[in-house]
Coordinates of C-alpha atoms in Angstrom, one line a residue:
Chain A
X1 CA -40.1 8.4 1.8
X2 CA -39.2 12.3 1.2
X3 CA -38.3 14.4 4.4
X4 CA -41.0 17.1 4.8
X5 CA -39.6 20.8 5.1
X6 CA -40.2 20.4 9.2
X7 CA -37.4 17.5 9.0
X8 CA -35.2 19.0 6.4
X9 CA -34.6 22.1 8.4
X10 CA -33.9 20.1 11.5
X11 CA -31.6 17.2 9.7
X12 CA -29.4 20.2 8.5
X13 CA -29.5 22.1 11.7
X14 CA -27.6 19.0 13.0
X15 CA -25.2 19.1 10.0
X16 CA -24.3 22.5 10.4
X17 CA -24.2 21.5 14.5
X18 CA -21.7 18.9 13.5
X19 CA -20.1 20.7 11.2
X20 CA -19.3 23.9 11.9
X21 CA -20.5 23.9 16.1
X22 CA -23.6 26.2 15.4
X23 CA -26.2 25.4 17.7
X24 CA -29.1 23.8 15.9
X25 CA -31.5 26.3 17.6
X26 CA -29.8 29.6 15.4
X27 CA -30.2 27.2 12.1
X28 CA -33.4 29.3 10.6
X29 CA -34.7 29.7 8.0
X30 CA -33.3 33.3 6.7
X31 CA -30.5 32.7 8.4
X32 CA -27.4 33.2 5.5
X33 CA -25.1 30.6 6.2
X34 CA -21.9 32.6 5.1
X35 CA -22.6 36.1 7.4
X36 CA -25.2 34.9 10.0
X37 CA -23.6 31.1 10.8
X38 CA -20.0 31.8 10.0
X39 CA -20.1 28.3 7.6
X40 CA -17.2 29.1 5.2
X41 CA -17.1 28.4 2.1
X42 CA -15.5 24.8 2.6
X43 CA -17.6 24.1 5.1
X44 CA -20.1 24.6 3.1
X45 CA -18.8 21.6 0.7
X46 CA -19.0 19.5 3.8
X47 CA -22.6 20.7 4.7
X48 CA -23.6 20.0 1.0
X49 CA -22.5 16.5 0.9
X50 CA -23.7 15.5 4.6
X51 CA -27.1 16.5 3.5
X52 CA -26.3 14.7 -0.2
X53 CA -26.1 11.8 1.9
X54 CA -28.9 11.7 4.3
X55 CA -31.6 13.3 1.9
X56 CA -30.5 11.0 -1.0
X57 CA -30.7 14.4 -3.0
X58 CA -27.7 15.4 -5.8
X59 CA -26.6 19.3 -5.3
X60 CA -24.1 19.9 -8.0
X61 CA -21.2 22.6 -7.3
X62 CA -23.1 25.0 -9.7
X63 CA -26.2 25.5 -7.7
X64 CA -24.2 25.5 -3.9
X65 CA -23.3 29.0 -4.5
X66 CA -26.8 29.8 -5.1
X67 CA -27.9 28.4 -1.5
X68 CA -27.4 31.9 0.6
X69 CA -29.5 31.0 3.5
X70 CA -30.4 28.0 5.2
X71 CA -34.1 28.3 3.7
X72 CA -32.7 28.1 0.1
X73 CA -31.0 25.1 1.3
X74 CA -34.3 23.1 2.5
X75 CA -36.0 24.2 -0.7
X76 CA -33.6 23.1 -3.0
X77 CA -33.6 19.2 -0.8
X78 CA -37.2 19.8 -0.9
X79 CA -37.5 20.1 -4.6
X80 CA -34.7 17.7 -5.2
X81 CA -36.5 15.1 -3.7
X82 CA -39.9 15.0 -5.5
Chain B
X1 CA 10.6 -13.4 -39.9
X2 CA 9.2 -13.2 -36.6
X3 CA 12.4 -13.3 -34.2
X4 CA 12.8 -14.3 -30.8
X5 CA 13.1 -11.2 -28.6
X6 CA 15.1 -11.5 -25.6
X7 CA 13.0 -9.8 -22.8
X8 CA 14.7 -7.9 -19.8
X9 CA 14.6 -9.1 -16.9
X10 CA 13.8 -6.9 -13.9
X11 CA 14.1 -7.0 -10.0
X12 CA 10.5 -8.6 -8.3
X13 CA 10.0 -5.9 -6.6
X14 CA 11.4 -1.5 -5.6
X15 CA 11.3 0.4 -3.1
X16 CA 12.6 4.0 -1.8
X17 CA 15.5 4.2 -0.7
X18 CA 16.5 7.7 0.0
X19 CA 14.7 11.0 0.3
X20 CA 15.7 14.3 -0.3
X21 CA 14.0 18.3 -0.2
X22 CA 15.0 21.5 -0.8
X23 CA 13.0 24.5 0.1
X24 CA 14.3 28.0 -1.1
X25 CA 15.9 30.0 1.8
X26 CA 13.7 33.2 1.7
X27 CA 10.7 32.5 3.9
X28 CA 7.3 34.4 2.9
X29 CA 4.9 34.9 5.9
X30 CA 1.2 35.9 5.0
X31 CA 1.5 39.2 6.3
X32 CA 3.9 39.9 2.9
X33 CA 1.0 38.1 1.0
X34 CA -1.8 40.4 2.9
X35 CA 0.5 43.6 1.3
X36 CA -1.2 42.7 -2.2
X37 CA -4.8 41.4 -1.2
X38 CA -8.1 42.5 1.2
X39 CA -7.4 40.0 3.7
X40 CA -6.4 39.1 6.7
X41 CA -3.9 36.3 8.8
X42 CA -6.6 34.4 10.2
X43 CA -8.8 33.7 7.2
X44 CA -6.1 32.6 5.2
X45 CA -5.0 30.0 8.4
X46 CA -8.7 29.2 8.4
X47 CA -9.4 29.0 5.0
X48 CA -6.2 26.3 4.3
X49 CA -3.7 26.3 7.2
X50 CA -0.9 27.9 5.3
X51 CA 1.4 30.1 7.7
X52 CA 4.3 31.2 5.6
X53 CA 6.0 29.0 2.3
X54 CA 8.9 29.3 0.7
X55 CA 9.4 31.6 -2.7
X56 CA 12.5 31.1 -4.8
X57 CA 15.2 33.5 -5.3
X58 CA 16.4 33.9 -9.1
X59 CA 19.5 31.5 -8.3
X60 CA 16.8 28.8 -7.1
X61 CA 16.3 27.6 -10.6
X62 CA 14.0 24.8 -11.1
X63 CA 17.1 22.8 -12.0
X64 CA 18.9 24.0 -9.4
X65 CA 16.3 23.1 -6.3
X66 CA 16.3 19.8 -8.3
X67 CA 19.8 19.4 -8.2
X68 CA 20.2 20.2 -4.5
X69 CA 16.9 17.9 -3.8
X70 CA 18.5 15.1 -6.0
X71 CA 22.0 14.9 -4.6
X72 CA 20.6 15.1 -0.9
X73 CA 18.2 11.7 -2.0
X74 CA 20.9 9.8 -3.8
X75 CA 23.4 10.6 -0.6
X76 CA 20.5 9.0 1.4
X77 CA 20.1 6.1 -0.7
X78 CA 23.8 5.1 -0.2
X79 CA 24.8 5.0 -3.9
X80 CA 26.5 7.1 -6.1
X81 CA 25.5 9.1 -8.4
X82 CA 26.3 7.1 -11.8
X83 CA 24.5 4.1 -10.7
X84 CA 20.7 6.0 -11.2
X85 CA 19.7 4.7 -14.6
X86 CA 17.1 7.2 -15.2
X87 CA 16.2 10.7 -13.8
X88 CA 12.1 11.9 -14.1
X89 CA 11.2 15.1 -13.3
X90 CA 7.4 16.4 -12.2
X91 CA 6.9 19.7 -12.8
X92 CA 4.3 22.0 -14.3
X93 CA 6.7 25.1 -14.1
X94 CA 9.7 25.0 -15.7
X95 CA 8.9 27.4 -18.4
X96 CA 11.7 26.2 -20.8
X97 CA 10.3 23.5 -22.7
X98 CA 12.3 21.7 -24.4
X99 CA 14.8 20.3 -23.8
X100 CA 13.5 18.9 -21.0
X101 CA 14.9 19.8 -17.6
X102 CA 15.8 16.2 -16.5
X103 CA 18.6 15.9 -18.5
X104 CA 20.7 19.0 -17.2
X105 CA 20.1 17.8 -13.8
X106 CA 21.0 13.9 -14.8
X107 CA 24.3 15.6 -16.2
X108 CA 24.7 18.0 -13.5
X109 CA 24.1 15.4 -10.8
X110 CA 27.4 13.3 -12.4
X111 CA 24.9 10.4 -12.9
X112 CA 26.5 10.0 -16.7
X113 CA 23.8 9.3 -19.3
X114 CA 20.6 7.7 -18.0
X115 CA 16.9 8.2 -19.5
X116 CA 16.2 11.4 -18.2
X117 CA 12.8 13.2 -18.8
X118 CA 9.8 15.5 -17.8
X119 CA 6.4 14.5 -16.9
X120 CA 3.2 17.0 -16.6
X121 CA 0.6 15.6 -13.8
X122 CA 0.2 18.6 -11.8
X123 CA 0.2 17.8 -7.7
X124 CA 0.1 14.4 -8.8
X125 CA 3.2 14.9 -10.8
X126 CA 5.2 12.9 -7.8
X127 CA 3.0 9.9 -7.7
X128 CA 3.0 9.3 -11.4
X129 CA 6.5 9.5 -11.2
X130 CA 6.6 6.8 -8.5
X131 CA 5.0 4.7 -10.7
X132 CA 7.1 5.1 -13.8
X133 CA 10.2 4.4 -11.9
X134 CA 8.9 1.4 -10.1
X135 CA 7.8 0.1 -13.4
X136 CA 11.2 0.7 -15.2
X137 CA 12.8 -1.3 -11.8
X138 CA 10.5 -4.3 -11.9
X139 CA 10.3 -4.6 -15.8
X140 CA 14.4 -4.7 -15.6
X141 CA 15.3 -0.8 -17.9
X142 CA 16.7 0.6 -14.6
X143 CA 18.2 -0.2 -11.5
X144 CA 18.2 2.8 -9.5
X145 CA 15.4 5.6 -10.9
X146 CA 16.0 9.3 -9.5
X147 CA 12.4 10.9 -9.2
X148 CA 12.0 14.6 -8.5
X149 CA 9.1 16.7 -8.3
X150 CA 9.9 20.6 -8.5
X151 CA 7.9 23.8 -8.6
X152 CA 8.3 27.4 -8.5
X153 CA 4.7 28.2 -8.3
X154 CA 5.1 31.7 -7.0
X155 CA 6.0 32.1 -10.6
X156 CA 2.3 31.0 -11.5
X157 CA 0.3 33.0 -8.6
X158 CA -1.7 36.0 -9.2
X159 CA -0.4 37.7 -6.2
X160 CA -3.7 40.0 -6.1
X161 CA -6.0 37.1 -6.4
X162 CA -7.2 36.6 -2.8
X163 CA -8.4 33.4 -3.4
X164 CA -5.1 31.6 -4.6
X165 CA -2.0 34.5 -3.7
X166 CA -1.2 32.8 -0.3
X167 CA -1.9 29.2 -1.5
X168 CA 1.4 28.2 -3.7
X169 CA 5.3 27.6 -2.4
X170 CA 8.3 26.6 -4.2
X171 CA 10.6 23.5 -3.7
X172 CA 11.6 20.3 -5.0
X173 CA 11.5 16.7 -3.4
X174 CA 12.8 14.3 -4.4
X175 CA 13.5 10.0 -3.8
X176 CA 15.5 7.5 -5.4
X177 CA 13.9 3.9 -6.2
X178 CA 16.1 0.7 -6.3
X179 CA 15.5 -3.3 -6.7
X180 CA 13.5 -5.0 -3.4
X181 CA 13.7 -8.5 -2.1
X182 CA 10.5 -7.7 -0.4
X183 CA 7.1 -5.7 -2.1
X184 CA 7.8 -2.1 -1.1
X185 CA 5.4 -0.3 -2.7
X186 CA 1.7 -1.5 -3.5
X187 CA 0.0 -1.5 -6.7
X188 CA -1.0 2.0 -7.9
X189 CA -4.6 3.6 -8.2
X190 CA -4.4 5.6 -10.5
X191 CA -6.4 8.0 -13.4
X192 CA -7.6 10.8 -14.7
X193 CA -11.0 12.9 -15.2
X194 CA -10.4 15.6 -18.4
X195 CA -13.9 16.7 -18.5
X196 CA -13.0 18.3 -15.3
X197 CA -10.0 19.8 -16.9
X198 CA -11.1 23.6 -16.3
X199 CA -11.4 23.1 -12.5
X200 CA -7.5 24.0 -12.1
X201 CA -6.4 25.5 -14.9
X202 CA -3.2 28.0 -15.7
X203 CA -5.2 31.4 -17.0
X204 CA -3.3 32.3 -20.0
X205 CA -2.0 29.3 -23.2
X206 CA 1.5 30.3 -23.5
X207 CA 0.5 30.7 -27.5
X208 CA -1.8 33.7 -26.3
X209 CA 1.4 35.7 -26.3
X210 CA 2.3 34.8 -29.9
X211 CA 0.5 38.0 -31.4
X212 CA 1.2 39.9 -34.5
X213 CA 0.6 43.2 -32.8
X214 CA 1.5 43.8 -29.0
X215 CA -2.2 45.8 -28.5
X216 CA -3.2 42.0 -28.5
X217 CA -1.3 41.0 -25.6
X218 CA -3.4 39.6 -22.4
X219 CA -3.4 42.9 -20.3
X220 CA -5.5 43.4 -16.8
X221 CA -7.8 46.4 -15.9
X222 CA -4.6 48.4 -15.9
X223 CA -3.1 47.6 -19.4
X224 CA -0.1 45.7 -17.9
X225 CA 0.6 41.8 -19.4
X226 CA -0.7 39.3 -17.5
X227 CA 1.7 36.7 -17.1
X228 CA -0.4 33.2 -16.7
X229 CA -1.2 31.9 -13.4
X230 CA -2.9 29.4 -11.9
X231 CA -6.7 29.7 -11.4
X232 CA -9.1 26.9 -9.4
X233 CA -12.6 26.6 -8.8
X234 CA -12.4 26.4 -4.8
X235 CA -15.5 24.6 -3.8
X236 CA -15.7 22.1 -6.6
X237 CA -11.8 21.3 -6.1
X238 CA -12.8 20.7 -2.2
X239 CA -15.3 18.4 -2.6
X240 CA -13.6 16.4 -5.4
X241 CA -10.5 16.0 -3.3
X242 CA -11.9 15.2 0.1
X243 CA -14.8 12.8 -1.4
X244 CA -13.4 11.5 -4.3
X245 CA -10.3 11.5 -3.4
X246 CA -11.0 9.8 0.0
X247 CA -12.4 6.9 -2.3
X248 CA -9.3 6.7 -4.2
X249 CA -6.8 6.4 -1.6
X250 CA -9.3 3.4 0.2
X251 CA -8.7 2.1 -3.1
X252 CA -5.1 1.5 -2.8
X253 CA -5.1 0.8 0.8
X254 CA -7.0 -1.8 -0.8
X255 CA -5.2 -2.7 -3.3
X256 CA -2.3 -3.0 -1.2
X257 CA -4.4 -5.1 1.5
X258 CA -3.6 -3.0 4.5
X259 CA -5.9 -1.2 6.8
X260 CA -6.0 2.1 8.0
X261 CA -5.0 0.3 11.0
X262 CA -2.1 -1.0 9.4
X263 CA 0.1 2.4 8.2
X264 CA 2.8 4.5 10.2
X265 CA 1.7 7.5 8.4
X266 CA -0.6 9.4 5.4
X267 CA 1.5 11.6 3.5
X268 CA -1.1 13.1 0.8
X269 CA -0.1 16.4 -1.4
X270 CA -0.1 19.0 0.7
X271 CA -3.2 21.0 -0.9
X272 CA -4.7 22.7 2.0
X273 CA -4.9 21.4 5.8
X274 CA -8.7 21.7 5.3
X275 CA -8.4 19.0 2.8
X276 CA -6.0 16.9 4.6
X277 CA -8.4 17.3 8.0
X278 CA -11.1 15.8 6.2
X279 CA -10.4 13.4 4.2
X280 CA -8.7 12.1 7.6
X281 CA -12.0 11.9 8.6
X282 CA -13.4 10.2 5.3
X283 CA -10.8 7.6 5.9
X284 CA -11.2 7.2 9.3
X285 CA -7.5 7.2 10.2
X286 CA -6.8 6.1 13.4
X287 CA -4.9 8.8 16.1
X288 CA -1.6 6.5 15.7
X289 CA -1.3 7.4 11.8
X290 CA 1.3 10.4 11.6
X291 CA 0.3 12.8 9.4
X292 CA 2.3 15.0 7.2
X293 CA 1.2 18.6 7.5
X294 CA 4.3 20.5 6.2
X295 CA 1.6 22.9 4.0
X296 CA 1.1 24.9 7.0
X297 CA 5.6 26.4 6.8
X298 CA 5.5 24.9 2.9
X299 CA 2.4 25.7 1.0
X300 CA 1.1 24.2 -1.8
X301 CA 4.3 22.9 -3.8
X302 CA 2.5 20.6 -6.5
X303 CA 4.5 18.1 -7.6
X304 CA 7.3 18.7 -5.0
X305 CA 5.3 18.6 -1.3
X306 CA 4.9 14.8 -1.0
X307 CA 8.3 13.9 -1.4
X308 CA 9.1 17.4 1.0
X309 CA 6.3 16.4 3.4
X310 CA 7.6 12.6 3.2
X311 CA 11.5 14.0 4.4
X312 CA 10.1 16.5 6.7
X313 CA 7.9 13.2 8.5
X314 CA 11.3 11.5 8.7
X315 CA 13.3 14.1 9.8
X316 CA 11.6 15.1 12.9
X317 CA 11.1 11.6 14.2
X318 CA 7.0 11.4 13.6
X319 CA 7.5 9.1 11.2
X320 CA 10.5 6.0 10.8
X321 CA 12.5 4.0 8.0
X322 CA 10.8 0.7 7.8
X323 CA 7.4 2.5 8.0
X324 CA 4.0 2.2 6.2
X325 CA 2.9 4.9 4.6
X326 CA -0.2 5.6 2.3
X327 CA 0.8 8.4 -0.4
X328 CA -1.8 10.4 -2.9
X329 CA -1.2 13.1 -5.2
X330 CA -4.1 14.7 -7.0
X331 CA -4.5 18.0 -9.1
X332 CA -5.1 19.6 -12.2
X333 CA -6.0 17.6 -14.9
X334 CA -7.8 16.7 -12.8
X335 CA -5.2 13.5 -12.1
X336 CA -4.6 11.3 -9.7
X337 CA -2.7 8.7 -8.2
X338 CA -2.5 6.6 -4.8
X339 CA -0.4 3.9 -3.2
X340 CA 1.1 2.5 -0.1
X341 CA 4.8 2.5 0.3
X342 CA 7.3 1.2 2.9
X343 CA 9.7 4.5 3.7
X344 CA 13.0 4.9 3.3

């Protein structure tokens, strides 16, 4: 059954937790992952695939660098999904 | 007629039997790096663990390094120098083609007239090597196989690209294979994925400076020649090298039938540490396994860091003769290649 937004956001808030220590509570919305949540660019690879893996969703490397802020992220899983 | 072929006859198994490195005497921290790029210290220690490496002088030929690397692994072995039956050489930047650079070093090295030769597998260079030489042991065409990898890659950096001018170091490694009573080193994983071929990728063909008229030589913004250098896509390399890679090494552990449980210690090229970090994770390595992080005073060396991780691992104690070790190389190609090996 596809994750609704509500559960996307929070199933990457733990990623990013795990991850790169952010506390799940700063992982918004239009939060950019890069200058708000310090997730480097590797990291990001790691975030990508973590949420590859529990969303059963396919990012390829061409649209990561597209995923600014942590909203693009849950909308891209979101459409990915359907 | 059809006649009958007498087939050699090689030793069951090989094994290493001596190591040997040589890293160029002038040390280059990143603060000479940071004179070039917007940077700073820390994000290039975040961003792949790399504290200083090692950049060749003009006397540290890539035949030279070899040589110096060679002679140290054939001391190590025990033997002497004219019973290696054939010399390979891994590199991707030793920018006089033919002839190949393994037969100067063979003849240089007093190891008479074996097969000598140059293969191109980028970082995986070492481990494809591996596997020739065992092959030539066990199918009986050599006895004692000489196998260097060698790189001066600060001749290939773009020292004002801040995404790869602190990445590469110069060296060469190098081990000598010989005949085993017992299996020494496990069946290979190996391959190759060429539609992936642009992911790490030298800049500039070589032919690109073959012009009729020198306005068509590849110049930057400020009309100088750009010499090639090598380029990678950072992200996409990451992933394919921690996930993929991860899969590939299981693979051989595998193949090899022992568990993570099992080795001594994980001696992968030495791309990045972030790399190394996690694909210790994807493998779940137990905190026993030593593991060879010699990229953080070496850099990336491409075909030479396994074999100068592997000595390094020896020489300060973390890791033994006698031990179990799992060994991948992977790089542009993109290639690959992955097996467990008993060290020297």
């Amino acid at each position: 059954m596809a994750a609704t937004k509500e559960e996307i956001l929070s199933g990457l808030a733990d990623i990013v937790n795990e991850i790169a220590g952010i506390p799940t509570e700063d992982v918004e919305l239009d939060k950019s992952f890069t200058d708000d949540l310090d997730v480097d660019s590797l990291s990001m690879v790691e975030v990508v695939v973590a949420a590859e893996e529990q969303f059963s969703v396919k990012i390829p490397d061409d649209d990561v660098k597209n995923l600014k802020t942590v909203g693009d992220a849950v909308d891209y899983i979101l459409k990915a999904q359907s | 007629m059809t006649a009958k072929i007498t087939p050699s006859k090689g030793a069951t198994y090989a094994r290493i039997i001596g190591v040997g490195g040589y890293r160029p005497v002038r040390v280059v921290p990143n603060e000479v790096i940071l004179e070039n790029i917007d940077s700073s210290d820390e994000w290039i220690r975040s961003r792949s663990g790399i504290a200083s490496r090692h950049w060749a002088g003009p006397e540290e030929t890539v035949a030279e390094m070899s040589i110096e690397a060679g002679g140290k692994a054939i001391a190590d072995a025990g033997i002497s120098a004219d019973e290696i039956d054939a010399v390979v050489v891994a590199t991707v930047s030793h920018f006089k083609q033919t002839p190949a650079v393994a037969t100067e070093i063979a003849h240089r090295l007093g190891t008479g007239r074996p097969a000598a030769f140059d293969i191109s597998a980028g970082c995986a260079g070492f481990t494809y090597g591996l596997t020739l030489g065992k092959g030539m042991i066990t199918d009986g065409t050599a006895k004692y196989v000489l196998v260097i990898g060698v790189e001066r890659l600060s001749d290939l950096t773009d020292k004002k690209d801040r995404a790869t001018a602190f990445l590469f170091g110069d060296g060469a490694g190098a081990v000598v294979l010989g005949p085993s009573d017992v299996p020494a080193i496990g069946p290979t994983v190996w391959g190759s994925e060429g539609d992936k071929s642009g992911t790490i990728t030298q800049t500039v063909p070589w032919d690109a400076f073959r012009v009729d008229d020198v306005a068509k030589l590849p110049v930057d913004e400020n009309g100088a020649v750009v010499f090639p250098a090598l380029t990678q896509e950072g992200q996409a390399v990451f992933r394919w090298a921690v996930y993929e890679m991860a899969r590939v090494a299981q693979e051989a552990l595998d193949a090899a039938g022992v568990s993570a449980a099992d080795l001594d210690a994980f001696i992968p090229h030495q791309a990045n540490m972030r790399i190394i970090d996690s694909m210790i994770k994807a493998l779940k390595l137990p905190e026993h396994v030593a593991v060879a992080r010699d990229i953080e005073t070496t850099g990336n060396t491409s075909a030479a860091s396994i074999p100068l991780a592997m000595e390094r691992l020896l020489a300060t104690g973390a890791a033994k003769s006698g031990d179990t070790a799992l060994v991948i190389g992977f790089g542009a190609g993109l290639v690959y290649a992955a097996t467990v090996v008993t060290l020297p």
